[in-house]
C-alpha atoms as a PDB file:
ATOM      1  CA  UNK A   1     -16.591 -16.224 -17.757  1.00  0.00           C
ATOM      2  CA  UNK A   2     -18.000 -13.863 -14.662  1.00  0.00           C
ATOM      3  CA  UNK A   3     -20.850 -11.629 -15.288  1.00  0.00           C
ATOM      4  CA  UNK A   4     -19.807  -7.957 -15.755  1.00  0.00           C
ATOM      5  CA  UNK A   5     -18.589  -6.382 -13.103  1.00  0.00           C
ATOM      6  CA  UNK A   6     -21.835  -2.570 -12.342  1.00  0.00           C
ATOM      7  CA  UNK A   7     -18.656   0.587 -12.293  1.00  0.00           C
ATOM      8  CA  UNK A   8     -20.702   2.659 -10.368  1.00  0.00           C
ATOM      9  CA  UNK A   9     -21.893  -0.072  -8.420  1.00  0.00           C
ATOM     10  CA  UNK A  10     -18.154  -1.755  -7.323  1.00  0.00           C
ATOM     11  CA  UNK A  11     -16.947   2.667  -7.063  1.00  0.00           C
ATOM     12  CA  UNK A  12     -19.319   3.159  -4.878  1.00  0.00           C
ATOM     13  CA  UNK A  13     -18.324   0.136  -2.858  1.00  0.00           C
ATOM     14  CA  UNK A  14     -15.093   1.306  -2.720  1.00  0.00           C
ATOM     15  CA  UNK A  15     -15.994   4.910  -1.278  1.00  0.00           C
ATOM     16  CA  UNK A  16     -17.751   3.214   1.431  1.00  0.00           C
ATOM     17  CA  UNK A  17     -14.606   0.782   1.929  1.00  0.00           C
ATOM     18  CA  UNK A  18     -12.631   3.474   1.598  1.00  0.00           C
ATOM     19  CA  UNK A  19     -14.421   5.759   4.287  1.00  0.00           C
ATOM     20  CA  UNK A  20     -15.046   3.548   6.183  1.00  0.00           C
ATOM     21  CA  UNK A  21     -10.751   2.406   6.673  1.00  0.00           C
ATOM     22  CA  UNK A  22     -10.238   5.373   7.721  1.00  0.00           C
ATOM     23  CA  UNK A  23     -12.263   6.015  10.352  1.00  0.00           C
ATOM     24  CA  UNK A  24     -11.138   2.693  12.350  1.00  0.00           C
ATOM     25  CA  UNK A  25      -7.737   3.335  11.844  1.00  0.00           C
ATOM     26  CA  UNK A  26      -7.991   7.006  12.601  1.00  0.00           C
ATOM     27  CA  UNK A  27     -10.464   5.436  16.110  1.00  0.00           C
ATOM     28  CA  UNK A  28     -13.347   7.504  14.828  1.00  0.00           C
ATOM     29  CA  UNK A  29     -16.526   5.693  16.602  1.00  0.00           C
ATOM     30  CA  UNK A  30     -18.907   8.784  15.890  1.00  0.00           C
ATOM     31  CA  UNK A  31     -17.926   8.944  12.175  1.00  0.00           C
ATOM     32  CA  UNK A  32     -17.768   5.179  11.498  1.00  0.00           C
ATOM     33  CA  UNK A  33     -21.509   4.841  13.259  1.00  0.00           C
ATOM     34  CA  UNK A  34     -22.411   6.894  11.011  1.00  0.00           C
ATOM     35  CA  UNK A  35     -22.017   4.949   8.465  1.00  0.00           C
ATOM     36  CA  UNK A  36     -24.823   2.320   9.807  1.00  0.00           C
ATOM     37  CA  UNK A  37     -27.786   1.456  10.154  1.00  0.00           C
ATOM     38  CA  UNK A  38     -29.575   2.003  13.858  1.00  0.00           C
ATOM     39  CA  UNK A  39     -31.099  -2.265  13.541  1.00  0.00           C
ATOM     40  CA  UNK A  40     -28.009  -3.111  11.990  1.00  0.00           C
ATOM     41  CA  UNK A  41     -27.233  -6.798  12.516  1.00  0.00           C
ATOM     42  CA  UNK A  42     -22.810  -7.868  12.523  1.00  0.00           C
ATOM     43  CA  UNK A  43     -20.743 -10.660  13.713  1.00  0.00           C
ATOM     44  CA  UNK A  44     -16.927  -9.874  14.709  1.00  0.00           C
ATOM     45  CA  UNK A  45     -13.865 -11.404  15.673  1.00  0.00           C
ATOM     46  CA  UNK A  46     -14.979 -11.054  19.051  1.00  0.00           C
ATOM     47  CA  UNK A  47     -18.682 -10.249  19.678  1.00  0.00           C
ATOM     48  CA  UNK A  48     -20.625 -12.991  18.467  1.00  0.00           C
ATOM     49  CA  UNK A  49     -23.980 -11.813  17.069  1.00  0.00           C
ATOM     50  CA  UNK A  50     -24.856  -7.060  17.926  1.00  0.00           C
ATOM     51  CA  UNK A  51     -27.782  -6.362  17.402  1.00  0.00           C
ATOM     52  CA  UNK A  52     -27.797  -2.839  16.070  1.00  0.00           C
ATOM     53  CA  UNK A  53     -25.120   0.892  16.454  1.00  0.00           C
ATOM     54  CA  UNK A  54     -24.741   0.798  19.704  1.00  0.00           C
ATOM     55  CA  UNK A  55     -23.361  -2.561  21.069  1.00  0.00           C
ATOM     56  CA  UNK A  56     -21.562  -3.007  17.477  1.00  0.00           C
ATOM     57  CA  UNK A  57     -19.307  -0.102  18.128  1.00  0.00           C
ATOM     58  CA  UNK A  58     -18.916  -1.242  22.477  1.00  0.00           C
ATOM     59  CA  UNK A  59     -19.056  -4.927  21.718  1.00  0.00           C
ATOM     60  CA  UNK A  60     -16.947  -5.538  18.993  1.00  0.00           C
ATOM     61  CA  UNK A  61     -14.874  -1.915  17.668  1.00  0.00           C
ATOM     62  CA  UNK A  62     -13.863  -0.852  20.593  1.00  0.00           C
ATOM     63  CA  UNK A  63     -12.272  -4.298  21.899  1.00  0.00           C
ATOM     64  CA  UNK A  64     -10.672  -4.276  18.481  1.00  0.00           C
ATOM     65  CA  UNK A  65      -9.895  -0.034  16.356  1.00  0.00           C
ATOM     66  CA  UNK A  66      -7.110   0.540  19.872  1.00  0.00           C
ATOM     67  CA  UNK A  67      -5.708  -2.363  19.284  1.00  0.00           C
ATOM     68  CA  UNK A  68      -4.330  -2.753  16.003  1.00  0.00           C
ATOM     69  CA  UNK A  69      -2.478  -0.685  13.032  1.00  0.00           C
ATOM     70  CA  UNK A  70      -2.369   0.099   9.208  1.00  0.00           C
ATOM     71  CA  UNK A  71      -5.611  -1.426   8.827  1.00  0.00           C
ATOM     72  CA  UNK A  72      -6.792  -1.494   4.563  1.00  0.00           C
ATOM     73  CA  UNK A  73      -8.841  -3.307   3.049  1.00  0.00           C
ATOM     74  CA  UNK A  74      -8.049  -5.506  -0.508  1.00  0.00           C
ATOM     75  CA  UNK A  75      -9.450  -3.417  -3.105  1.00  0.00           C
ATOM     76  CA  UNK A  76      -7.652  -5.255  -5.854  1.00  0.00           C
ATOM     77  CA  UNK A  77     -10.132  -8.555  -4.474  1.00  0.00           C
ATOM     78  CA  UNK A  78     -13.431  -6.823  -3.545  1.00  0.00           C
ATOM     79  CA  UNK A  79     -16.213  -8.082  -5.379  1.00  0.00           C
ATOM     80  CA  UNK A  80     -19.813  -7.005  -5.221  1.00  0.00           C
ATOM     81  CA  UNK A  81     -23.335  -8.563  -5.267  1.00  0.00           C
ATOM     82  CA  UNK A  82     -26.812  -7.109  -6.230  1.00  0.00           C
ATOM     83  CA  UNK A  83     -27.611  -3.992  -7.768  1.00  0.00           C
ATOM     84  CA  UNK A  84     -29.397  -0.193  -6.472  1.00  0.00           C
ATOM     85  CA  UNK A  85     -31.148  -1.322  -3.869  1.00  0.00           C
ATOM     86  CA  UNK A  86     -28.715  -3.224  -1.850  1.00  0.00           C
ATOM     87  CA  UNK A  87     -25.542  -4.573  -2.024  1.00  0.00           C
ATOM     88  CA  UNK A  88     -22.954  -7.249  -0.614  1.00  0.00           C
ATOM     89  CA  UNK A  89     -19.954  -6.352  -0.313  1.00  0.00           C
ATOM     90  CA  UNK A  90     -16.740  -9.528   0.088  1.00  0.00           C
ATOM     91  CA  UNK A  91     -13.004  -8.476   0.274  1.00  0.00           C
ATOM     92  CA  UNK A  92     -10.273  -9.404   2.619  1.00  0.00           C
ATOM     93  CA  UNK A  93      -8.562  -7.260   4.844  1.00  0.00           C
ATOM     94  CA  UNK A  94      -5.467  -6.229   6.731  1.00  0.00           C
ATOM     95  CA  UNK A  95      -4.042  -5.311   9.850  1.00  0.00           C
ATOM     96  CA  UNK A  96      -0.948  -5.499  12.454  1.00  0.00           C
ATOM     97  CA  UNK A  97      -2.221  -6.413  15.804  1.00  0.00           C
ATOM     98  CA  UNK A  98      -0.041  -4.539  19.042  1.00  0.00           C
ATOM     99  CA  UNK A  99       1.208  -6.392  21.539  1.00  0.00           C
ATOM    100  CA  UNK A 100       1.570  -4.723  25.530  1.00  0.00           C
ATOM    101  CA  UNK A 101       4.828  -5.356  25.036  1.00  0.00           C
ATOM    102  CA  UNK A 102       4.275  -2.601  21.485  1.00  0.00           C
ATOM    103  CA  UNK A 103       5.604  -5.518  19.046  1.00  0.00           C
ATOM    104  CA  UNK A 104       2.521  -6.398  16.147  1.00  0.00           C
ATOM    105  CA  UNK A 105       1.712  -9.223  14.160  1.00  0.00           C
ATOM    106  CA  UNK A 106       0.277  -9.636  10.617  1.00  0.00           C
ATOM    107  CA  UNK A 107      -3.537  -9.891  11.760  1.00  0.00           C
ATOM    108  CA  UNK A 108      -5.555 -10.304   7.711  1.00  0.00           C
ATOM    109  CA  UNK A 109      -8.874 -11.101   7.488  1.00  0.00           C
ATOM    110  CA  UNK A 110     -12.042 -10.872   5.940  1.00  0.00           C
ATOM    111  CA  UNK A 111     -15.037  -9.304   5.656  1.00  0.00           C
ATOM    112  CA  UNK A 112     -18.416  -9.038   4.413  1.00  0.00           C
ATOM    113  CA  UNK A 113     -20.740  -6.447   4.243  1.00  0.00           C
ATOM    114  CA  UNK A 114     -25.228  -6.196   3.383  1.00  0.00           C
ATOM    115  CA  UNK A 115     -25.231  -2.236   1.941  1.00  0.00           C
ATOM    116  CA  UNK A 116     -28.686  -0.535   1.432  1.00  0.00           C
ATOM    117  CA  UNK A 117     -30.288   3.184   0.603  1.00  0.00           C
ATOM    118  CA  UNK A 118     -31.280   4.834   3.327  1.00  0.00           C
ATOM    119  CA  UNK A 119     -31.475   8.872   3.186  1.00  0.00           C
ATOM    120  CA  UNK A 120     -29.678   8.934  -0.157  1.00  0.00           C
ATOM    121  CA  UNK A 121     -26.537   7.327   0.747  1.00  0.00           C
ATOM    122  CA  UNK A 122     -25.338   3.487   1.725  1.00  0.00           C
ATOM    123  CA  UNK A 123     -25.215   1.715   5.113  1.00  0.00           C
ATOM    124  CA  UNK A 124     -24.585  -1.032   6.703  1.00  0.00           C
ATOM    125  CA  UNK A 125     -27.240  -3.115   7.691  1.00  0.00           C
ATOM    126  CA  UNK A 126     -24.891  -6.332   8.538  1.00  0.00           C
ATOM    127  CA  UNK A 127     -21.094  -7.199   8.655  1.00  0.00           C
ATOM    128  CA  UNK A 128     -19.171  -9.750   8.979  1.00  0.00           C
ATOM    129  CA  UNK A 129     -15.533  -9.083   9.758  1.00  0.00           C
ATOM    130  CA  UNK A 130     -13.236 -12.487  10.849  1.00  0.00           C
ATOM    131  CA  UNK A 131      -9.724 -12.841  10.844  1.00  0.00           C
ATOM    132  CA  UNK A 132      -8.526 -14.734   8.053  1.00  0.00           C
ATOM    133  CA  UNK A 133      -8.322 -18.598   8.600  1.00  0.00           C
ATOM    134  CA  UNK A 134      -5.071 -20.366   9.371  1.00  0.00           C
ATOM    135  CA  UNK A 135      -3.539 -21.656   6.042  1.00  0.00           C
ATOM    136  CA  UNK A 136      -5.312 -25.224   4.765  1.00  0.00           C
ATOM    137  CA  UNK A 137      -1.972 -27.016   4.727  1.00  0.00           C
ATOM    138  CA  UNK A 138      -1.503 -26.210   8.131  1.00  0.00           C
ATOM    139  CA  UNK A 139      -5.296 -26.079   9.240  1.00  0.00           C
ATOM    140  CA  UNK A 140      -5.622 -29.646   8.319  1.00  0.00           C
ATOM    141  CA  UNK A 141      -2.587 -31.230  10.020  1.00  0.00           C
ATOM    142  CA  UNK A 142      -3.805 -29.852  13.042  1.00  0.00           C
ATOM    143  CA  UNK A 143      -7.236 -31.660  12.555  1.00  0.00           C
ATOM    144  CA  UNK A 144      -7.659 -34.609  14.851  1.00  0.00           C
ATOM    145  CA  UNK A 145      -8.202 -37.970  12.542  1.00  0.00           C
ATOM    146  CA  UNK A 146      -6.217 -36.610   9.518  1.00  0.00           C
END
């Protein structure tokens, strides 16, 4: 049997995620920046390892957000671990990538965020956003030796 879910913790995570996805869709860097700890350490689909908020915006967000549409977290699949001082949020997301000709393509992914309480609010001390892997059947057929 799965452990009981914390309603208050999950509600806080959903609120954080909904606010952040609004900022991503609006390409609103200043508002999103305030949701991350100054000393955040992150991984992304574009940047391998990013220390600090300014670097995260410059090396990851600025390359991705203007080139995607319809970014949404899949709240129904969100999972949280942790408690009142810090929580790990694991959640898939969907977006549409935009090609140079304006056409779009499906761009699903997943995120892991470590949120901590600072100054009476939740901020991300760590984030890892990455594209979803190809379906297992296709991936295993393309690997040598399989």
